[in-house]
Structure formats: structure tokens, C-alpha cells
PDB file of C-alpha atoms and ligand atoms in Angstrom:
ATOM      1  CA  MET A   2      47.550 -40.775 -79.709  1.00  0.00           C
ATOM      2  CA  ASP A   3      50.234 -38.640 -81.433  1.00  0.00           C
ATOM      3  CA  LEU A   4      52.475 -40.707 -83.868  1.00  0.00           C
ATOM      4  CA  GLY A   5      55.066 -38.186 -83.793  1.00  0.00           C
ATOM      5  CA  ALA A   6      54.750 -37.973 -87.890  1.00  0.00           C
ATOM      6  CA  THR A   7      52.103 -36.786 -90.574  1.00  0.00           C
ATOM      7  CA  PRO A   8      50.854 -40.224 -92.019  1.00  0.00           C
ATOM      8  CA  ILE A   9      48.342 -40.457 -94.656  1.00  0.00           C
ATOM      9  CA  GLY A  10      45.450 -42.175 -92.655  1.00  0.00           C
ATOM     10  CA  ILE A  11      43.355 -44.952 -94.470  1.00  0.00           C
ATOM     11  CA  PHE A  12      40.068 -46.041 -93.179  1.00  0.00           C
ATOM     12  CA  ASP A  13      38.006 -49.179 -93.466  1.00  0.00           C
ATOM     13  CA  SER A  14      35.162 -51.059 -91.631  1.00  0.00           C
ATOM     14  CA  GLY A  15      37.463 -53.912 -91.687  1.00  0.00           C
ATOM     15  CA  TYR A  16      40.090 -55.495 -93.849  1.00  0.00           C
ATOM     16  CA  GLY A  17      39.024 -54.464 -97.111  1.00  0.00           C
ATOM     17  CA  GLY A  18      40.648 -51.086 -97.212  1.00  0.00           C
ATOM     18  CA  LEU A  19      43.942 -53.086 -97.014  1.00  0.00           C
ATOM     19  CA  THR A  20      43.426 -53.882-100.856  1.00  0.00           C
ATOM     20  CA  VAL A  21      43.248 -50.058-101.452  1.00  0.00           C
ATOM     21  CA  MET A  22      46.388 -49.575 -99.325  1.00  0.00           C
ATOM     22  CA  ARG A  23      48.511 -51.978-100.891  1.00  0.00           C
ATOM     23  CA  SER A  24      47.907 -50.356-104.248  1.00  0.00           C
ATOM     24  CA  ILE A  25      48.709 -46.890-102.758  1.00  0.00           C
ATOM     25  CA  VAL A  26      51.623 -47.907-100.964  1.00  0.00           C
ATOM     26  CA  ASP A  27      52.930 -49.783-103.978  1.00  0.00           C
ATOM     27  CA  ARG A  28      52.440 -46.425-106.086  1.00  0.00           C
ATOM     28  CA  LEU A  29      53.655 -43.846-103.462  1.00  0.00           C
ATOM     29  CA  PRO A  30      56.044 -45.913-101.168  1.00  0.00           C
ATOM     30  CA  GLN A  31      57.963 -42.868 -99.920  1.00  0.00           C
ATOM     31  CA  TYR A  32      54.722 -41.717 -97.420  1.00  0.00           C
ATOM     32  CA  ASP A  33      54.169 -42.553 -93.972  1.00  0.00           C
ATOM     33  CA  TYR A  34      50.783 -44.406 -93.735  1.00  0.00           C
ATOM     34  CA  VAL A  35      48.359 -45.393 -90.648  1.00  0.00           C
ATOM     35  CA  TYR A  36      45.467 -47.949 -91.202  1.00  0.00           C
ATOM     36  CA  PHE A  37      42.606 -47.665 -89.088  1.00  0.00           C
ATOM     37  CA  GLY A  38      40.268 -51.138 -89.364  1.00  0.00           C
ATOM     38  CA  ASP A  39      37.082 -50.726 -87.134  1.00  0.00           C
ATOM     39  CA  ASN A  40      37.065 -54.696 -86.896  1.00  0.00           C
ATOM     40  CA  ALA A  41      34.957 -54.531 -83.681  1.00  0.00           C
ATOM     41  CA  ARG A  42      32.182 -52.930 -85.667  1.00  0.00           C
ATOM     42  CA  THR A  43      32.362 -54.465 -88.952  1.00  0.00           C
ATOM     43  CA  PRO A  44      30.369 -54.837 -91.117  1.00  0.00           C
ATOM     44  CA  TYR A  45      29.039 -51.617 -91.901  1.00  0.00           C
ATOM     45  CA  GLY A  46      27.107 -52.604 -95.052  1.00  0.00           C
ATOM     46  CA  ASN A  47      23.681 -53.272 -93.545  1.00  0.00           C
ATOM     47  CA  ARG A  48      24.040 -50.586 -90.953  1.00  0.00           C
ATOM     48  CA  SER A  49      21.704 -47.167 -91.003  1.00  0.00           C
ATOM     49  CA  PHE A  50      23.054 -43.990 -92.320  1.00  0.00           C
ATOM     50  CA  GLU A  51      23.332 -42.362 -88.768  1.00  0.00           C
ATOM     51  CA  THR A  52      25.364 -45.311 -87.655  1.00  0.00           C
ATOM     52  CA  VAL A  53      28.031 -45.331 -90.552  1.00  0.00           C
ATOM     53  CA  TYR A  54      28.312 -41.595 -90.168  1.00  0.00           C
ATOM     54  CA  GLU A  55      28.976 -41.821 -86.383  1.00  0.00           C
ATOM     55  CA  PHE A  56      31.467 -44.923 -86.777  1.00  0.00           C
ATOM     56  CA  THR A  57      33.218 -43.167 -89.830  1.00  0.00           C
ATOM     57  CA  ARG A  58      33.434 -39.837 -88.214  1.00  0.00           C
ATOM     58  CA  GLU A  59      34.759 -41.189 -85.009  1.00  0.00           C
ATOM     59  CA  SER A  60      37.568 -43.235 -86.690  1.00  0.00           C
ATOM     60  CA  VAL A  61      38.550 -40.294 -88.795  1.00  0.00           C
ATOM     61  CA  PHE A  62      38.846 -38.182 -85.611  1.00  0.00           C
ATOM     62  CA  HIS A  63      41.123 -40.869 -84.135  1.00  0.00           C
ATOM     63  CA  LEU A  64      43.142 -40.841 -87.312  1.00  0.00           C
ATOM     64  CA  PHE A  65      43.420 -36.870 -87.026  1.00  0.00           C
ATOM     65  CA  ASP A  66      44.299 -37.197 -83.431  1.00  0.00           C
ATOM     66  CA  MET A  67      47.237 -39.650 -84.470  1.00  0.00           C
ATOM     67  CA  GLY A  68      48.740 -36.676 -86.754  1.00  0.00           C
ATOM     68  CA  CYS A  69      46.941 -37.410 -90.126  1.00  0.00           C
ATOM     69  CA  GLU A  70      46.135 -34.224 -92.263  1.00  0.00           C
ATOM     70  CA  LEU A  71      44.765 -36.243 -95.273  1.00  0.00           C
ATOM     71  CA  VAL A  72      42.767 -39.579 -94.626  1.00  0.00           C
ATOM     72  CA  ILE A  73      41.368 -41.850 -97.203  1.00  0.00           C
ATOM     73  CA  LEU A  74      38.019 -43.724 -96.660  1.00  0.00           C
ATOM     74  CA  ALA A  75      39.051 -46.633 -98.413  1.00  0.00           C
ATOM     75  CA  CYS A  76      35.225 -48.046 -97.871  1.00  0.00           C
ATOM     76  CA  ASN A  77      32.676 -47.414-100.337  1.00  0.00           C
ATOM     77  CA  THR A  78      29.816 -47.979 -97.456  1.00  0.00           C
ATOM     78  CA  ALA A  79      31.641 -44.921 -95.545  1.00  0.00           C
ATOM     79  CA  SER A  80      32.307 -43.108 -98.496  1.00  0.00           C
ATOM     80  CA  ALA A  81      28.609 -43.423 -99.785  1.00  0.00           C
ATOM     81  CA  LYS A  82      27.185 -42.691 -96.311  1.00  0.00           C
ATOM     82  CA  ALA A  83      29.312 -40.414 -94.427  1.00  0.00           C
ATOM     83  CA  LEU A  84      31.845 -38.615 -96.814  1.00  0.00           C
ATOM     84  CA  ARG A  85      29.596 -35.526 -97.703  1.00  0.00           C
ATOM     85  CA  THR A  86      28.536 -34.685 -94.163  1.00  0.00           C
ATOM     86  CA  ILE A  87      32.315 -35.104 -92.895  1.00  0.00           C
ATOM     87  CA  GLN A  88      33.566 -32.859 -95.879  1.00  0.00           C
ATOM     88  CA  GLN A  89      30.630 -30.194 -95.707  1.00  0.00           C
ATOM     89  CA  GLN A  90      29.866 -30.152 -91.838  1.00  0.00           C
ATOM     90  CA  ASP A  91      32.560 -31.600 -89.652  1.00  0.00           C
ATOM     91  CA  LEU A  92      35.683 -30.574 -91.373  1.00  0.00           C
ATOM     92  CA  PRO A  93      34.754 -26.672 -91.657  1.00  0.00           C
ATOM     93  CA  ARG A  94      33.741 -26.787 -88.196  1.00  0.00           C
ATOM     94  CA  MET A  95      36.371 -28.848 -86.241  1.00  0.00           C
ATOM     95  CA  ALA A  96      39.205 -29.615 -88.540  1.00  0.00           C
ATOM     96  CA  SER A  97      39.609 -26.931 -91.465  1.00  0.00           C
ATOM     97  CA  GLY A  98      42.667 -27.830 -93.420  1.00  0.00           C
ATOM     98  CA  LYS A  99      42.534 -31.372 -93.029  1.00  0.00           C
ATOM     99  CA  ARG A 100      41.188 -33.305 -96.122  1.00  0.00           C
ATOM    100  CA  VAL A 101      39.151 -36.632 -96.516  1.00  0.00           C
ATOM    101  CA  LEU A 102      38.798 -38.279 -99.705  1.00  0.00           C
ATOM    102  CA  GLY A 103      36.676 -41.085-100.710  1.00  0.00           C
ATOM    103  CA  VAL A 104      36.692 -44.247-103.280  1.00  0.00           C
ATOM    104  CA  ILE A 105      33.457 -43.604-105.136  1.00  0.00           C
ATOM    105  CA  ARG A 106      34.236 -40.560-107.147  1.00  0.00           C
ATOM    106  CA  PRO A 107      37.422 -41.715-108.512  1.00  0.00           C
ATOM    107  CA  THR A 108      36.066 -44.873-109.615  1.00  0.00           C
ATOM    108  CA  THR A 109      32.844 -43.196-111.175  1.00  0.00           C
ATOM    109  CA  GLU A 110      35.072 -40.936-113.177  1.00  0.00           C
ATOM    110  CA  LEU A 111      36.400 -43.666-115.027  1.00  0.00           C
ATOM    111  CA  ILE A 112      33.544 -46.120-115.703  1.00  0.00           C
ATOM    112  CA  GLY A 113      31.810 -44.070-118.886  1.00  0.00           C
ATOM    113  CA  GLN A 114      35.449 -44.692-120.679  1.00  0.00           C
ATOM    114  CA  LEU A 115      35.217 -48.552-119.961  1.00  0.00           C
ATOM    115  CA  THR A 116      31.869 -49.181-121.309  1.00  0.00           C
ATOM    116  CA  HIS A 117      30.721 -49.656-125.129  1.00  0.00           C
ATOM    117  CA  SER A 118      26.931 -50.397-124.256  1.00  0.00           C
ATOM    118  CA  GLY A 119      26.583 -47.600-121.813  1.00  0.00           C
ATOM    119  CA  GLN A 120      25.045 -50.227-119.521  1.00  0.00           C
ATOM    120  CA  VAL A 121      27.301 -50.368-116.067  1.00  0.00           C
ATOM    121  CA  GLY A 122      27.058 -52.974-113.282  1.00  0.00           C
ATOM    122  CA  VAL A 123      27.821 -52.214-109.753  1.00  0.00           C
ATOM    123  CA  LEU A 124      28.397 -55.059-107.165  1.00  0.00           C
ATOM    124  CA  ALA A 125      28.245 -53.543-103.535  1.00  0.00           C
ATOM    125  CA  THR A 126      26.841 -53.592-100.276  1.00  0.00           C
ATOM    126  CA  ASN A 127      23.395 -52.995 -99.046  1.00  0.00           C
ATOM    127  CA  GLY A 128      24.314 -49.502 -97.646  1.00  0.00           C
ATOM    128  CA  THR A 129      26.107 -48.537-100.533  1.00  0.00           C
ATOM    129  CA  VAL A 130      23.460 -49.804-103.017  1.00  0.00           C
ATOM    130  CA  ASN A 131      20.782 -48.004-100.883  1.00  0.00           C
ATOM    131  CA  SER A 132      22.725 -44.748-101.101  1.00  0.00           C
ATOM    132  CA  ALA A 133      22.531 -44.650-104.926  1.00  0.00           C
ATOM    133  CA  SER A 134      25.987 -43.034-104.745  1.00  0.00           C
ATOM    134  CA  TYR A 135      27.274 -44.737-107.898  1.00  0.00           C
ATOM    135  CA  VAL A 136      24.151 -43.977-109.728  1.00  0.00           C
ATOM    136  CA  ILE A 137      24.256 -40.040-108.847  1.00  0.00           C
ATOM    137  CA  GLU A 138      28.065 -39.811-109.306  1.00  0.00           C
ATOM    138  CA  ALA A 139      28.033 -41.596-112.602  1.00  0.00           C
ATOM    139  CA  GLY A 140      25.143 -39.375-113.702  1.00  0.00           C
ATOM    140  CA  ARG A 141      27.096 -36.342-113.213  1.00  0.00           C
ATOM    141  CA  PHE A 142      30.134 -37.653-115.096  1.00  0.00           C
ATOM    142  CA  PHE A 143      28.222 -39.638-118.102  1.00  0.00           C
ATOM    143  CA  PRO A 144      24.575 -38.811-118.237  1.00  0.00           C
ATOM    144  CA  HIS A 145      24.393 -41.305-121.219  1.00  0.00           C
ATOM    145  CA  VAL A 146      25.471 -44.457-118.986  1.00  0.00           C
ATOM    146  CA  GLU A 147      22.825 -46.607-117.111  1.00  0.00           C
ATOM    147  CA  VAL A 148      24.026 -47.949-113.845  1.00  0.00           C
ATOM    148  CA  HIS A 149      22.674 -50.993-112.519  1.00  0.00           C
ATOM    149  CA  GLN A 150      23.352 -52.262-108.773  1.00  0.00           C
ATOM    150  CA  GLN A 151      23.221 -55.399-107.131  1.00  0.00           C
ATOM    151  CA  ALA A 152      23.761 -55.759-103.529  1.00  0.00           C
ATOM    152  CA  CYS A 153      25.945 -58.662-102.393  1.00  0.00           C
ATOM    153  CA  PRO A 154      25.014 -58.817 -98.529  1.00  0.00           C
ATOM    154  CA  MET A 155      26.775 -62.131 -98.062  1.00  0.00           C
ATOM    155  CA  TRP A 156      30.152 -61.184 -99.732  1.00  0.00           C
ATOM    156  CA  VAL A 157      31.697 -59.188 -96.951  1.00  0.00           C
ATOM    157  CA  PRO A 158      31.009 -62.025 -94.210  1.00  0.00           C
ATOM    158  CA  LEU A 159      32.732 -64.577 -96.714  1.00  0.00           C
ATOM    159  CA  VAL A 160      35.697 -62.398 -97.090  1.00  0.00           C
ATOM    160  CA  GLU A 161      35.866 -61.430 -93.388  1.00  0.00           C
ATOM    161  CA  ASN A 162      36.217 -65.118 -92.769  1.00  0.00           C
ATOM    162  CA  ASN A 163      38.450 -66.016 -95.371  1.00  0.00           C
ATOM    163  CA  GLU A 164      36.111 -68.162 -97.439  1.00  0.00           C
ATOM    164  CA  LEU A 165      37.494 -66.692-100.661  1.00  0.00           C
ATOM    165  CA  ASP A 166      36.607 -69.817-102.807  1.00  0.00           C
ATOM    166  CA  GLY A 167      34.780 -73.301-102.448  1.00  0.00           C
ATOM    167  CA  ALA A 168      31.178 -74.394-103.088  1.00  0.00           C
ATOM    168  CA  GLY A 169      29.694 -72.022-100.580  1.00  0.00           C
ATOM    169  CA  THR A 170      31.152 -69.155-101.824  1.00  0.00           C
ATOM    170  CA  GLU A 171      30.627 -69.938-105.565  1.00  0.00           C
ATOM    171  CA  TYR A 172      27.060 -70.362-104.501  1.00  0.00           C
ATOM    172  CA  PHE A 173      26.615 -66.720-103.064  1.00  0.00           C
ATOM    173  CA  VAL A 174      29.006 -65.261-105.835  1.00  0.00           C
ATOM    174  CA  GLN A 175      27.187 -66.795-108.744  1.00  0.00           C
ATOM    175  CA  ARG A 176      23.531 -65.693-107.461  1.00  0.00           C
ATOM    176  CA  SER A 177      24.446 -62.171-106.960  1.00  0.00           C
ATOM    177  CA  VAL A 178      26.327 -61.903-110.442  1.00  0.00           C
ATOM    178  CA  GLU A 179      23.452 -63.632-112.047  1.00  0.00           C
ATOM    179  CA  GLN A 180      20.932 -61.245-110.349  1.00  0.00           C
ATOM    180  CA  LEU A 181      23.049 -58.248-111.788  1.00  0.00           C
ATOM    181  CA  MET A 182      23.384 -59.721-115.337  1.00  0.00           C
ATOM    182  CA  GLU A 183      19.656 -60.394-115.345  1.00  0.00           C
ATOM    183  CA  GLN A 184      19.084 -56.664-114.994  1.00  0.00           C
ATOM    184  CA  ASP A 185      20.562 -56.113-118.419  1.00  0.00           C
ATOM    185  CA  PRO A 186      22.630 -58.621-120.418  1.00  0.00           C
ATOM    186  CA  ARG A 187      24.343 -55.698-122.311  1.00  0.00           C
ATOM    187  CA  ILE A 188      26.234 -54.717-119.015  1.00  0.00           C
ATOM    188  CA  ASP A 189      29.848 -54.706-120.260  1.00  0.00           C
ATOM    189  CA  ALA A 190      31.629 -52.819-117.409  1.00  0.00           C
ATOM    190  CA  ILE A 191      31.055 -53.755-113.767  1.00  0.00           C
ATOM    191  CA  ILE A 192      32.497 -51.914-110.507  1.00  0.00           C
ATOM    192  CA  LEU A 193      33.426 -53.985-107.566  1.00  0.00           C
ATOM    193  CA  GLY A 194      31.905 -51.375-105.251  1.00  0.00           C
ATOM    194  CA  CYS A 195      33.273 -52.621-102.111  1.00  0.00           C
ATOM    195  CA  THR A 196      36.938 -52.852-101.161  1.00  0.00           C
ATOM    196  CA  HIS A 197      36.623 -56.496-100.111  1.00  0.00           C
ATOM    197  CA  TYR A 198      35.367 -57.645-103.186  1.00  0.00           C
ATOM    198  CA  PRO A 199      38.884 -57.928-105.133  1.00  0.00           C
ATOM    199  CA  LEU A 200      39.592 -60.854-103.087  1.00  0.00           C
ATOM    200  CA  LEU A 201      36.478 -62.521-104.692  1.00  0.00           C
ATOM    201  CA  GLU A 202      37.579 -61.576-108.110  1.00  0.00           C
ATOM    202  CA  PRO A 203      38.677 -65.148-109.416  1.00  0.00           C
ATOM    203  CA  VAL A 204      35.415 -66.348-108.460  1.00  0.00           C
ATOM    204  CA  ILE A 205      33.386 -63.561-109.785  1.00  0.00           C
ATOM    205  CA  ARG A 206      35.052 -64.059-113.204  1.00  0.00           C
ATOM    206  CA  ARG A 207      34.018 -67.467-113.295  1.00  0.00           C
ATOM    207  CA  PHE A 208      30.545 -66.614-113.660  1.00  0.00           C
ATOM    208  CA  LEU A 209      31.143 -63.578-116.171  1.00  0.00           C
ATOM    209  CA  PRO A 210      31.508 -63.673-119.822  1.00  0.00           C
ATOM    210  CA  PRO A 211      35.340 -62.652-120.564  1.00  0.00           C
ATOM    211  CA  HIS A 212      34.749 -59.567-122.515  1.00  0.00           C
ATOM    212  CA  ILE A 213      33.313 -57.690-119.285  1.00  0.00           C
ATOM    213  CA  HIS A 214      35.597 -55.308-117.859  1.00  0.00           C
ATOM    214  CA  LEU A 215      35.871 -55.641-114.000  1.00  0.00           C
ATOM    215  CA  LEU A 216      36.999 -52.730-112.316  1.00  0.00           C
ATOM    216  CA  SER A 217      39.129 -53.017-108.800  1.00  0.00           C
ATOM    217  CA  GLN A 218      39.686 -49.812-107.239  1.00  0.00           C
ATOM    218  CA  GLY A 219      42.983 -50.327-105.656  1.00  0.00           C
ATOM    219  CA  PRO A 220      44.880 -48.778-108.668  1.00  0.00           C
ATOM    220  CA  VAL A 221      42.437 -46.493-109.680  1.00  0.00           C
ATOM    221  CA  VAL A 222      42.370 -44.781-106.132  1.00  0.00           C
ATOM    222  CA  ALA A 223      46.079 -45.017-105.724  1.00  0.00           C
ATOM    223  CA  GLU A 224      46.659 -43.215-109.325  1.00  0.00           C
ATOM    224  CA  ARG A 225      43.961 -40.632-108.325  1.00  0.00           C
ATOM    225  CA  LEU A 226      45.607 -39.904-104.775  1.00  0.00           C
ATOM    226  CA  ASP A 227      49.033 -39.567-106.786  1.00  0.00           C
ATOM    227  CA  ASP A 228      47.335 -36.713-108.934  1.00  0.00           C
ATOM    228  CA  TYR A 229      45.564 -35.194-105.790  1.00  0.00           C
ATOM    229  CA  LEU A 230      49.042 -34.931-104.341  1.00  0.00           C
ATOM    230  CA  GLU A 231      50.575 -33.505-107.384  1.00  0.00           C
ATOM    231  CA  ARG A 232      47.911 -31.016-107.607  1.00  0.00           C
ATOM    232  CA  HIS A 233      48.097 -30.082-104.258  1.00  0.00           C
ATOM    233  CA  PRO A 234      51.771 -29.708-103.271  1.00  0.00           C
ATOM    234  CA  ASP A 235      50.938 -28.063 -99.727  1.00  0.00           C
ATOM    235  CA  MET A 236      49.330 -31.183 -98.673  1.00  0.00           C
ATOM    236  CA  ALA A 237      52.085 -33.501-100.457  1.00  0.00           C
ATOM    237  CA  GLY A 238      54.788 -31.233 -98.284  1.00  0.00           C
ATOM    238  CA  ARG A 239      52.672 -31.728 -95.018  1.00  0.00           C
ATOM    239  CA  CYS A 240      52.636 -35.553 -95.244  1.00  0.00           C
ATOM    240  CA  SER A 241      55.655 -37.020 -93.838  1.00  0.00           C
ATOM    241  CA  LYS A 242      57.844 -39.423 -95.858  1.00  0.00           C
ATOM    242  CA  THR A 243      59.815 -42.140 -94.249  1.00  0.00           C
ATOM    243  CA  GLY A 244      57.940 -45.042 -95.551  1.00  0.00           C
ATOM    244  CA  LYS A 245      56.526 -46.101 -92.235  1.00  0.00           C
ATOM    245  CA  ARG A 246      53.124 -48.098 -92.027  1.00  0.00           C
ATOM    246  CA  THR A 247      51.241 -48.399 -88.496  1.00  0.00           C
ATOM    247  CA  PHE A 248      48.092 -50.557 -88.579  1.00  0.00           C
ATOM    248  CA  PHE A 249      45.617 -50.202 -85.882  1.00  0.00           C
ATOM    249  CA  THR A 250      42.377 -52.351 -85.384  1.00  0.00           C
ATOM    250  CA  THR A 251      39.611 -51.886 -82.917  1.00  0.00           C
ATOM    251  CA  ASP A 252      39.501 -55.674 -82.359  1.00  0.00           C
ATOM    252  CA  ASP A 253      41.950 -58.213 -81.940  1.00  0.00           C
ATOM    253  CA  PRO A 254      45.565 -57.551 -83.380  1.00  0.00           C
ATOM    254  CA  ALA A 255      46.423 -61.229 -83.503  1.00  0.00           C
ATOM    255  CA  SER A 256      43.483 -61.953 -86.021  1.00  0.00           C
ATOM    256  CA  PHE A 257      44.126 -58.540 -87.765  1.00  0.00           C
ATOM    257  CA  ASN A 258      47.739 -59.650 -88.634  1.00  0.00           C
ATOM    258  CA  ARG A 259      46.477 -63.057 -89.725  1.00  0.00           C
ATOM    259  CA  HIS A 260      44.165 -61.492 -92.261  1.00  0.00           C
ATOM    260  CA  ALA A 261      46.429 -58.925 -93.078  1.00  0.00           C
ATOM    261  CA  THR A 262      48.719 -61.350 -94.675  1.00  0.00           C
ATOM    262  CA  ILE A 263      45.865 -62.202 -97.227  1.00  0.00           C
ATOM    263  CA  PHE A 264      44.555 -58.741 -97.854  1.00  0.00           C
ATOM    264  CA  PHE A 265      47.827 -56.723 -97.841  1.00  0.00           C
ATOM    265  CA  GLY A 266      50.001 -59.566 -99.111  1.00  0.00           C
ATOM    266  CA  GLU A 267      52.684 -59.182 -96.325  1.00  0.00           C
ATOM    267  CA  SER A 268      52.859 -59.377 -92.504  1.00  0.00           C
ATOM    268  CA  VAL A 269      51.984 -56.566 -90.365  1.00  0.00           C
ATOM    269  CA  ALA A 270      52.356 -56.193 -86.318  1.00  0.00           C
ATOM    270  CA  SER A 271      48.912 -54.383 -85.693  1.00  0.00           C
ATOM    271  CA  HIS A 272      48.079 -52.413 -82.408  1.00  0.00           C
ATOM    272  CA  HIS A 273      44.645 -52.641 -80.517  1.00  0.00           C
ATOM    273  CA  PHE A 274      42.846 -49.437 -80.588  1.00  0.00           C
ATOM    274  CA  SER A 275      40.432 -49.102 -77.728  1.00  0.00           C
ATOM    275  CA  LEU A 276      37.087 -47.315 -78.713  1.00  0.00           C
TER     276      LEU A 276
HETATM  277  N1  LIG B 316      34.569 -52.598 -97.448  1.00  0.00           N
HETATM  278  C1  LIG B 316      33.357 -51.941 -97.209  1.00  0.00           C
HETATM  279  C2  LIG B 316      32.944 -51.315 -98.459  1.00  0.00           C
HETATM  280  O1  LIG B 316      33.741 -51.031 -99.409  1.00  0.00           O
HETATM  281  C3  LIG B 316      32.380 -52.549 -96.528  1.00  0.00           C
HETATM  282  C4  LIG B 316      32.448 -53.600 -95.587  1.00  0.00           C
HETATM  283  C5  LIG B 316      31.134 -53.482 -94.760  1.00  0.00           C
HETATM  284  O2  LIG B 316      30.357 -53.786 -94.906  1.00  0.00           O
HETATM  285  O3  LIG B 316      31.817 -53.174 -93.396  1.00  0.00           O
HETATM  286  O4  LIG B 316      31.976 -50.858 -98.663  1.00  0.00           O
END
């Protein structure tokens, strides 16, 4: 399906990537964007490496078919489990010249500057935690920083079901936050390592001392994308700029539109994409 333009593609397993897209669109409103939410197969967080890779690669190539030259994996699980293979194996073989970027590296590039104690926390899905991507990436940039990870398997389902507050949500948020802080009470910077989690930020804050820096990815990824496009004027020139935004979901568009109001902060009219 060719959209007749060269939009920047934004992919997530569901709605979470819309929080990143919000920041990107606010920072770079001139570009065209197409969002692809694989809602029919979400969540990815507990799935195997092989499955997340297959689903992500398939979605990225649908975005290429729509005309995208540049795709952002606005999903930590996909960035952790699929990005490297797509970049190193699939692009050179099948789509040379196109680019796929993730959300983990931009976040880890920053984290060493935010901690004074050298103890950093990551809240993420099982998949991201098991991949150890944050530990590995942070080790490259900031070898003196120690990364403590906590999987929060209940958080994505809560967010996807719009359970953003209330006693049930508080219970699961408090439990995971305490499990992280028990690993090292000196933790003073925490990465929300899942694009769904910024929607839970007010509840997460309730269970953390105020001095702790909580890092949401949207603004960081938007800033890094801006920088990338400045450093790659050929790619910036190839991306179309009419300010158009298109949304596809592999599940029900009516439900996507309802959720998008919360995640993206404005109403959208999405289209169904048949897998
Ligand atoms: N939003 C995705 C992430 O950032 C994960 C959601 C899911 O488990 O599908 O990790």
C-alpha cells in the first residue's frame, strides 16, 4: 500500500508508541508520519525473541511498502529483540538505503549524566529485561554505572485496558517499584523502559522519593531524531514534509481511535491493516 509520500514510520506493538510519536510530532511537525500499531498481536513483552523479531520485521516491511525510508521502533521490546538483526541482516539484503532506529540507545546515551550515585534502575517488560539490552548498552557508554532491572509484566495490560489509576493499578505499580528499589536503595535515576509506561508516571511517582529522576523516552527520542536528521541531510531530504499523519492498526480502528485520544492526546481516524 503506497501512501504516495515518504512519511517517517513509527512502529509499536500497540498504543505505547503513540507517546513517543506525540513528542516527535511536537518537535518535528513539518514531516509526514505513519504509525503502525500491531494491536492484534500485542503485547510483545512476554513473547520469544524469534516471535518478536518476526512480528517486528513484518511490520517494518509493511511500513517500507507504504513508502517509508526511515522507521522508528517506538517499542523497547522490539528494539531489544529485533532491531540489531533487522539492521545487520535484513536491511543490507532487502532494503539497503532504508534505516530503522530504536529507542534504547538514545535513552542509555543520557542516563549516565542523570545519576549521581552511579546506580540506575530500568522498569521494562520481561522481554526487554531478559535481553539485558539496557545493561549492555549502558555498559558501553558508562562503564562505572550499575543498571538494576525490574520486569513489570502487568503494566502493559493495565495501560492497554486504560486502567491508568485506582487501587488495582496502584497495587501492581507499587509492587514493581518496590522490587526495583529493594535491589539498591541508592538508585537515583530510573528509565521507563517501555513506551506504555509514561501513562503510569503519576502513579509511579507516588511510590518514589522525590529526588529520583524518572526518564520518559518520548522527548529523548524526539531530540535524537532531530539530531539524526540534521546529521543525515540526504535522509531528511528524502522524507516528505506536508505535516500529514496516518494511523494503521492491525486490530479494530474504533478501539484504536478511542485509545489514541489518551496516548496521543488528540483524536485520530485510523485504518485497519490486514495482516
Ligand atoms: N510498548 C512496548 C515497549 O516499549 C511493549 C509493549 C508490549 O509488551 O507489547 O516495550
